[in-house]
Amino acid sequence: MQKNSFSLLNGKILCNFVRKSTFQDKMEPNKPTILVADSGSTKTDWALADVSGSPIQLFSTQGINPVHQTSEAIAETLSEAVQKVAVQPSMVFFYGAGIMAQNQPFMRSLLSSAFPIAEQVCAESDLLGAARALCRHSEGIACILGTGANSCLYDGERIVQNTPPLGYILGDEGSGAVLGRMFFNALFKGALPEAMRDDYLRTTGLTYADIIRRVYREPMANRFLASTSLYISAHIADSPELHQLVTDNFRQFLCRNVAPYRRLDLPVNAVGSMAWHYREQLLAACHAEGFTLGTVVKSPIAGMMEYHVELRIED
């Protein structure tokens, strides 16, 4: 089998792209294909490959979240995917935010309608997708560290334990939203230099009143809080205080979410923008808390595809 068919370079997925008409002209008749999706609330990444793992196509559509969207809205996004995909797939594996036991049949039905010739259609949580991408068929700890945060203990096939993340108000330690909360607290309560506070306000054009309004009175406060990472990542190399802030955020994540699994023998693997951009601080946090850092990737889509290709070959 060809390893890392959808390879990664600096966190970005590389794939041999082909136009739809070109692929259909060259493809062997009836050759099975696998379509994998990694979906958040704002964007869905799709990867198409043949059953040997050779990449065919990588594209994006609008995000899908069955908790917040109607069947009509989801069907519209799936229609967009059908129009973009090079060929109707033989198998569809969809991993997404908001997928849970209650709505799995609903999502499978919509996917089956969109991809009618697919012999196998699965809809699973983004956390299981992350675990399969990071750990493949081995036992491990898998984490999502982005705007939000989540983690699980994985047995090589399924999630066997999950510490509830509780969202950015009650939990979500390690996330971009909580980092933003910690940053603003430190910025206005004197734990960060006054010059940094003035520079941040000048750079962003925000005022103290703007920040309070965005957090308490406007929607998507979690995304606003997480947006502070743009400033933090640009200045962390020259700021021991920011390095410590990010490290402390990860340490809280490990203590409150990963430590309950009681598996110091397993490496901590992570996917997401926070994990990828702050790998140095995540490594420091793991060392401080007695964990070993394993695989860290920005996007799980390549690993998801490899998991299903390997599974098919093993079968």
XYZ file of C-alpha atoms in Angstrom:
315
model
C 0.000 0.000 0.000
C 1.183 3.533 -0.738
C 1.627 5.331 2.552
C 0.639 8.978 3.080
C -1.084 9.229 -0.287
C -2.647 12.476 0.886
C 0.621 13.820 2.283
C 1.194 16.754 4.593
C 3.610 19.670 4.141
C 3.740 22.325 6.855
C 0.321 21.189 7.994
C -1.252 21.517 4.557
C -2.662 18.541 2.658
C -1.109 17.765 -0.694
C -3.037 15.804 -3.284
C -2.854 15.145 -6.998
C -5.821 17.091 -8.301
C -7.596 16.088 -11.493
C -10.461 17.653 -13.299
C -13.723 15.755 -13.207
C -13.845 15.075 -16.957
C -10.176 14.001 -17.109
C -10.609 11.544 -14.247
C -13.728 9.982 -15.696
C -11.931 9.454 -19.036
C -8.936 7.713 -17.410
C -10.555 5.789 -14.588
C -10.866 2.017 -14.865
C -14.542 1.008 -15.241
C -16.204 0.024 -11.969
C -13.062 0.624 -9.917
C -14.200 1.257 -6.309
C -13.516 4.641 -4.720
C -13.578 5.949 -1.164
C -14.893 9.395 -0.195
C -13.971 10.712 3.257
C -15.291 13.940 4.799
C -14.061 15.963 7.771
C -16.769 18.463 8.636
C -16.978 21.377 11.017
C -19.704 23.957 11.359
C -18.082 26.319 8.837
C -16.249 24.065 6.351
C -16.174 20.452 5.162
C -13.020 18.938 3.640
C -13.596 16.016 1.252
C -10.976 13.538 0.003
C -11.538 11.025 -2.796
C -9.180 8.098 -3.443
C -9.233 4.701 -5.052
C -9.186 1.642 -2.818
C -5.390 1.386 -2.997
C -5.116 4.838 -1.446
C -4.024 6.687 -4.577
C -5.356 10.251 -4.280
C -7.858 11.488 -6.806
C -9.339 14.705 -5.495
C -9.458 17.045 -2.517
C -12.123 19.767 -2.252
C -14.162 21.765 0.237
C -17.795 22.725 0.736
C -19.806 24.566 3.354
C -19.808 23.059 6.840
C -22.422 20.593 8.051
C -23.693 20.302 11.613
C -26.957 18.381 12.145
C -27.436 19.961 15.563
C -27.774 23.448 14.096
C -28.923 22.843 10.510
C -32.132 21.638 8.883
C -32.256 18.654 6.565
C -32.815 21.069 3.663
C -29.648 23.030 4.472
C -27.581 19.865 4.808
C -29.009 18.441 1.569
C -28.032 21.652 -0.213
C -24.422 21.339 0.970
C -24.334 17.663 0.002
C -25.597 18.664 -3.442
C -22.611 20.986 -3.671
C -20.334 18.034 -2.873
C -22.016 15.857 -5.509
C -21.413 18.548 -8.131
C -17.731 18.820 -7.199
C -16.764 15.168 -6.701
C -14.975 13.603 -9.672
C -17.039 10.407 -9.603
C -19.779 8.908 -7.476
C -17.996 7.026 -4.669
C -18.414 3.373 -3.748
C -17.967 4.122 -0.035
C -18.645 7.273 1.991
C -17.225 7.926 5.460
C -18.444 11.192 6.968
C -16.965 12.547 10.229
C -18.476 15.710 11.598
C -19.190 18.070 14.452
C -22.581 17.422 16.006
C -22.773 13.780 14.896
C -24.090 11.605 17.730
C -26.066 8.397 18.158
C -29.420 10.214 17.962
C -28.808 11.782 14.551
C -26.626 9.150 12.860
C -29.573 7.534 11.000
C -30.682 10.994 9.830
C -27.211 11.807 8.458
C -26.777 8.384 6.857
C -30.106 8.814 5.081
C -29.091 12.192 3.659
C -25.685 10.870 2.598
C -27.255 7.815 0.948
C -29.619 10.039 -1.020
C -26.730 12.214 -2.179
C -24.488 9.272 -3.096
C -26.984 6.577 -4.227
C -24.487 4.055 -5.639
C -22.387 3.927 -2.460
C -22.450 0.424 -1.002
C -21.287 1.630 2.415
C -22.256 4.923 4.082
C -21.139 5.877 7.594
C -21.642 9.021 9.682
C -19.504 9.367 12.809
C -18.340 12.086 15.209
C -15.404 14.353 14.468
C -13.737 12.991 17.608
C -13.821 9.413 16.316
C -12.492 10.713 13.011
C -9.618 12.414 14.807
C -8.862 9.244 16.783
C -8.804 7.094 13.659
C -6.650 9.630 11.828
C -4.142 9.940 14.663
C -4.010 6.389 16.037
C -5.155 4.320 13.043
C -5.789 0.811 14.420
C -3.774 1.176 17.636
C -4.843 2.119 21.142
C -4.176 5.745 21.990
C -5.259 9.116 23.325
C -6.650 11.476 20.686
C -7.349 15.179 21.129
C -8.931 17.955 19.092
C -7.420 21.346 19.901
C -8.906 24.155 17.844
C -11.498 26.830 18.622
C -12.926 24.205 20.989
C -11.280 21.198 22.602
C -12.105 17.528 23.102
C -10.315 14.269 23.870
C -10.847 10.539 24.122
C -9.322 7.202 24.960
C -9.445 5.057 21.811
C -9.066 1.273 21.596
C -8.011 1.064 17.952
C -11.556 1.004 16.626
C -13.936 2.906 18.923
C -13.918 5.560 21.638
C -13.995 3.860 25.030
C -13.779 6.924 27.302
C -14.426 10.637 26.834
C -14.067 13.442 29.342
C -16.913 15.888 28.548
C -15.352 19.151 27.304
C -18.319 21.281 28.589
C -17.813 24.178 26.158
C -15.785 27.344 26.553
C -17.785 28.740 29.500
C -17.585 25.662 31.717
C -14.561 23.923 30.216
C -12.773 23.590 26.860
C -9.349 23.945 28.460
C -6.661 23.883 25.771
C -8.887 25.519 23.171
C -8.430 28.768 21.296
C -11.519 30.198 22.985
C -10.137 29.553 26.468
C -6.733 30.884 25.431
C -8.481 34.093 24.390
C -10.255 34.285 27.731
C -6.942 33.809 29.554
C -5.253 36.368 27.300
C -7.818 39.107 27.939
C -7.792 38.392 31.666
C -4.006 38.689 31.789
C -4.003 41.691 29.461
C -6.371 43.823 31.538
C -5.413 42.585 35.010
C -1.708 43.306 34.673
C -0.276 39.805 34.179
C 0.938 40.837 30.722
C 3.037 43.956 30.049
C 1.184 47.233 29.679
C 3.002 47.804 26.391
C 1.485 44.580 25.044
C -2.012 45.687 26.037
C -1.546 49.002 24.240
C -0.051 47.283 21.191
C -2.896 44.756 20.981
C -5.571 47.443 21.151
C -3.750 49.579 18.603
C -3.123 46.644 16.240
C -6.695 45.337 16.315
C -8.442 48.699 16.566
C -10.476 47.375 19.503
C -11.264 49.121 22.764
C -11.975 47.630 26.163
C -15.677 48.354 25.597
C -15.555 46.615 22.191
C -14.101 43.475 23.751
C -16.728 43.350 26.494
C -19.490 43.801 23.921
C -18.101 41.110 21.597
C -17.812 38.602 24.444
C -21.074 39.250 26.303
C -23.515 40.749 23.820
C -22.725 39.411 20.356
C -22.989 35.888 18.929
C -20.018 33.586 18.334
C -18.068 34.832 21.351
C -15.993 31.646 21.248
C -14.733 32.484 17.759
C -13.934 36.044 18.781
C -11.966 34.809 21.794
C -10.103 32.295 19.634
C -9.195 35.036 17.151
C -6.704 36.390 19.702
C -4.468 33.492 18.666
C -3.470 35.471 15.579
C -1.845 38.096 17.797
C -0.474 35.591 20.304
C 1.207 33.404 17.666
C 2.798 36.468 16.056
C 4.378 37.592 19.354
C 4.963 34.412 21.342
C 8.568 33.958 20.200
C 9.574 37.201 21.936
C 7.297 36.917 24.966
C 7.990 34.498 27.847
C 4.643 35.559 29.307
C 2.710 34.417 26.217
C 4.698 31.185 26.077
C 3.693 30.503 29.679
C 0.059 31.457 29.008
C -0.258 28.990 26.145
C 1.603 26.282 28.065
C -0.663 26.765 31.092
C -3.738 26.440 28.870
C -2.469 23.084 27.610
C -1.494 21.955 31.107
C -5.042 22.616 32.315
C -6.331 20.599 29.362
C -4.105 17.649 30.232
C -4.920 17.796 33.957
C -8.687 18.082 33.613
C -9.385 16.142 30.424
C -6.611 13.642 29.703
C -5.397 12.691 33.187
C -8.762 11.021 34.054
C -7.974 8.304 31.496
C -5.094 7.196 33.777
C -2.990 6.125 30.815
C 0.419 7.734 31.143
C 1.742 4.815 29.096
C 0.007 6.113 25.976
C 1.177 9.109 23.904
C -1.075 12.152 23.594
C -1.920 12.714 19.918
C -3.582 15.896 18.715
C -5.192 17.488 15.690
C -6.238 21.098 15.128
C -4.886 24.591 14.686
C -4.035 25.111 18.358
C -2.079 21.865 18.556
C -0.306 22.515 15.263
C 0.699 26.161 15.731
C 1.662 25.757 19.406
C 3.465 22.406 19.180
C 6.374 23.711 21.257
C 4.099 24.743 24.130
C 2.074 21.513 23.871
C 5.302 19.521 24.177
C 6.333 21.565 27.226
C 2.926 20.983 28.826
C 3.143 17.236 28.201
C 6.576 17.060 29.796
C 5.388 19.059 32.797
C 2.402 16.763 33.358
C 4.213 13.495 32.734
C 2.766 12.722 29.296
C 4.499 11.870 26.030
C 3.514 13.853 22.960
C 2.740 11.698 19.931
C 1.458 12.683 16.500
C 0.370 16.283 15.893
C -1.351 17.324 12.650
C -3.336 20.353 11.583
C -5.937 18.440 9.575
C -7.104 14.815 10.055
C -8.330 14.163 6.509
C -5.173 12.373 5.265
C -5.113 10.081 8.289
C -8.831 9.354 7.960
C -8.318 8.191 4.394
C -5.348 6.026 5.347
C -7.382 4.400 8.129
C -10.106 3.272 5.729
C -7.692 2.178 2.999
C -5.746 0.082 5.524
C -8.978 -1.363 6.913
C -10.145 -2.423 3.451
C -6.782 -4.032 2.626
C -6.789 -5.918 5.933
C -10.281 -7.220 5.158
